[in-house]
């Protein structure tokens, strides 16, 4: 059976949101697999959080990411988040996953077992094969630690190390706007907490930490964005379902 293939110029979708933030995503990938890439406009320099699965060039087809100097951060190194990192000169990742960005094996990026034909509504252009899919190496030019600040074009993001989904997962917190880029540690959809390198204990600690922030809007790794009230509801129900008590629940008292 002939399969439906997209044209490269149709592959990426860009949606402008508030706070100088744009969502860049791949609409022909089914929602559970579809990564949200976040572009943040600064003064004279921009930030990109995650880069999709790399089956169509982001730089070639999305001029937004080429207009100014740009730092490409990886929220973590699963295949759906780092596929186009090799297209950018400046790349940042948490120290605990730097080796994966440099040597992105199918196992550690979760390409094995997740990449499959069923993840697409329409196939990418070219000769895509799920079995042959690989992420390109993109060694980090900057290693991130918990608590450090990323300053890009006058905007300041605090790096929060949020392991649990993966060992080097991070969230980025912009206190001035109340914006949280959460990666895959929390979003409004089915979470993945059973990968070989996942840890439920770390997951719980990371989620509790996010409860303590006065978050206004969450831009996650998958699914639509949501507000602080929804964030706190998602976290408290996760903790309850996993038999854990929120110990520093500042916003529900
Ligand atoms: Zn992930
Ligand atoms: Zn993901």
XYZ file of C-alpha atoms and ligand atoms in Angstrom:
255
model
C 0.000 0.000 0.000
C 1.312 3.408 -0.888
C 1.806 5.552 2.143
C 0.915 9.204 2.506
C 3.992 11.396 2.644
C 4.224 15.028 3.679
C 6.147 17.678 1.781
C 9.063 19.049 3.814
C 7.573 22.553 3.786
C 4.423 21.169 5.440
C 6.203 19.265 8.186
C 6.659 21.946 10.843
C 3.965 24.140 12.362
C 4.692 27.398 14.203
C 2.192 28.918 16.642
C 2.861 32.279 18.316
C 1.877 32.555 21.982
C 2.262 35.201 24.708
C 5.536 36.231 26.357
C 7.488 36.139 23.066
C 7.114 32.355 22.976
C 6.327 30.244 19.906
C 5.378 26.593 19.792
C 7.053 24.662 16.979
C 5.742 21.153 16.448
C 5.270 18.328 13.949
C 1.515 17.969 13.334
C 1.752 14.737 11.306
C 3.105 12.901 14.343
C 0.399 11.579 16.685
C 0.010 13.644 19.888
C 1.574 11.176 22.358
C 4.796 11.103 20.279
C 4.693 14.730 19.123
C 7.261 16.899 20.884
C 6.598 20.528 21.682
C 9.626 22.636 20.728
C 9.624 26.048 22.398
C 11.187 29.124 20.810
C 11.730 32.091 23.129
C 12.506 35.497 21.699
C 15.003 37.630 23.564
C 16.708 40.924 22.698
C 19.223 39.997 20.047
C 19.348 36.308 20.955
C 16.852 33.475 21.262
C 16.371 30.236 23.158
C 15.071 26.938 21.793
C 13.876 24.214 24.147
C 13.955 20.869 22.277
C 14.104 20.245 18.534
C 11.760 17.420 17.465
C 12.652 13.986 16.109
C 14.924 15.120 13.313
C 13.236 13.570 10.277
C 12.887 16.982 8.561
C 15.370 19.834 9.009
C 14.207 22.473 11.472
C 16.727 25.082 10.318
C 15.819 24.682 6.642
C 12.058 24.935 7.049
C 11.546 27.189 10.083
C 13.230 30.568 9.486
C 12.315 31.667 13.033
C 15.162 29.579 14.469
C 17.777 31.144 12.179
C 17.020 34.826 12.659
C 19.291 35.448 15.667
C 21.981 33.685 17.664
C 20.263 30.795 19.394
C 20.966 28.450 22.292
C 19.365 25.028 21.752
C 18.619 23.435 25.122
C 17.600 19.789 25.530
C 14.991 19.286 28.249
C 16.286 15.686 28.121
C 17.684 13.382 25.445
C 14.802 11.222 24.249
C 14.695 10.996 20.448
C 11.583 13.140 20.084
C 13.320 16.119 21.771
C 16.848 16.229 20.291
C 16.555 15.194 16.637
C 17.583 18.581 15.196
C 20.066 19.659 17.884
C 22.948 18.871 15.517
C 21.771 21.769 13.313
C 22.670 24.353 15.970
C 26.117 25.531 17.052
C 25.250 26.185 20.707
C 23.764 23.212 22.537
C 23.062 22.768 26.234
C 22.028 19.717 28.232
C 22.168 18.573 31.834
C 25.466 16.945 32.723
C 23.766 13.595 33.469
C 22.662 13.165 29.818
C 25.578 14.798 28.002
C 26.834 11.380 26.859
C 23.497 10.663 25.153
C 23.504 13.921 23.180
C 27.028 13.051 22.020
C 26.278 9.351 21.346
C 22.510 9.038 20.942
C 21.971 5.275 20.956
C 18.572 3.903 20.053
C 18.202 2.440 23.540
C 19.072 5.549 25.555
C 17.056 7.912 23.347
C 14.101 5.460 23.570
C 13.973 5.309 19.759
C 13.946 1.616 20.638
C 11.115 0.698 21.381
C 9.029 3.824 20.680
C 9.749 4.754 17.043
C 7.311 2.924 14.788
C 5.226 3.504 11.647
C 2.086 3.904 13.776
C 3.390 7.145 15.297
C 2.652 9.044 12.059
C -0.632 10.201 10.555
C 1.374 11.185 7.469
C 4.921 9.954 6.877
C 7.877 12.301 6.608
C 9.301 12.992 3.133
C 12.133 10.769 1.933
C 12.695 7.138 2.764
C 11.864 6.942 6.450
C 12.234 3.561 8.113
C 11.430 3.045 11.801
C 14.058 0.288 12.122
C 16.760 2.455 10.559
C 15.907 5.664 12.424
C 18.777 7.217 14.367
C 19.425 10.543 16.066
C 22.495 12.505 14.893
C 25.284 13.158 17.362
C 25.275 16.720 18.749
C 27.827 17.023 21.571
C 26.908 19.709 24.081
C 28.787 22.991 24.096
C 27.455 23.811 27.560
C 26.692 21.465 30.457
C 23.928 22.495 32.836
C 23.649 22.060 36.585
C 20.727 22.459 38.920
C 20.258 26.035 40.099
C 22.288 27.749 37.416
C 20.870 30.505 35.265
C 20.597 30.601 31.505
C 20.598 34.194 30.283
C 19.558 34.664 26.665
C 18.797 38.058 25.127
C 18.026 39.639 28.515
C 15.750 36.809 29.650
C 16.771 34.689 32.618
C 15.812 31.046 33.141
C 16.675 29.013 36.206
C 17.683 25.411 35.505
C 15.769 22.961 37.697
C 17.132 19.437 37.582
C 13.986 17.291 37.490
C 15.030 13.624 37.181
C 12.453 10.828 37.242
C 11.348 10.535 33.619
C 15.039 10.453 32.704
C 18.208 11.036 34.777
C 19.157 14.409 33.300
C 15.726 15.921 32.745
C 15.469 19.642 33.397
C 12.757 22.249 33.633
C 13.402 25.925 32.906
C 11.782 28.515 35.139
C 11.420 32.173 34.191
C 10.441 33.903 37.448
C 9.684 37.250 35.787
C 6.882 35.820 33.626
C 5.896 32.782 35.730
C 6.585 30.535 32.737
C 7.764 26.960 33.296
C 9.131 24.790 30.500
C 8.661 21.381 32.071
C 9.946 18.909 29.486
C 8.493 15.449 30.045
C 8.443 15.464 33.862
C 4.911 16.888 33.733
C 2.438 17.624 30.963
C -1.325 17.254 30.561
C -1.393 13.736 29.098
C -0.128 10.185 29.758
C 3.282 10.423 31.469
C 6.129 7.988 30.835
C 7.561 6.817 34.145
C 8.498 3.244 33.252
C 11.475 3.684 30.924
C 14.555 1.649 31.935
C 16.215 4.819 33.260
C 13.088 6.228 34.965
C 12.814 6.440 38.767
C 9.541 6.854 40.655
C 11.336 8.126 43.769
C 13.079 10.834 41.784
C 9.856 11.547 39.902
C 8.055 12.285 43.172
C 10.809 14.597 44.463
C 10.895 16.517 41.162
C 7.121 16.977 41.090
C 7.036 18.126 44.720
C 9.663 20.698 43.900
C 7.557 22.101 41.052
C 4.652 22.449 43.490
C 6.612 25.093 45.378
C 6.855 27.469 42.404
C 4.327 30.249 41.707
C 3.799 28.988 38.154
C 1.478 30.943 35.834
C 1.770 28.838 32.689
C 3.357 25.477 31.900
C 4.724 24.698 28.461
C 5.391 20.946 28.569
C 7.146 18.462 26.337
C 3.862 17.158 24.883
C 0.174 18.145 24.690
C -1.328 21.640 25.160
C -0.075 24.209 27.685
C -1.944 24.842 30.915
C -2.004 27.071 33.995
C -0.739 26.877 37.548
C -3.990 25.563 39.024
C -3.974 22.633 36.599
C -0.288 22.004 37.334
C -0.941 21.704 41.050
C -3.965 19.444 40.448
C -1.936 17.148 38.153
C 0.918 16.898 40.647
C -1.216 16.306 43.717
C -3.211 13.586 41.957
C 0.034 11.943 40.726
C 1.436 11.926 44.263
C -1.805 10.507 45.622
C -2.012 7.784 42.967
C 1.559 6.765 43.742
C 0.978 6.727 47.504
C 3.031 9.796 48.267
C 2.081 12.801 50.343
C 2.828 16.321 49.141
C 5.059 17.667 51.916
C 5.538 21.241 50.766
C 2.211 21.967 49.216
C 2.269 25.746 49.580
C -0.554 26.512 47.208
C -3.391 24.281 48.297
C -3.468 25.237 51.986
Zn 10.949 11.911 27.223
Zn 8.896 13.300 24.929
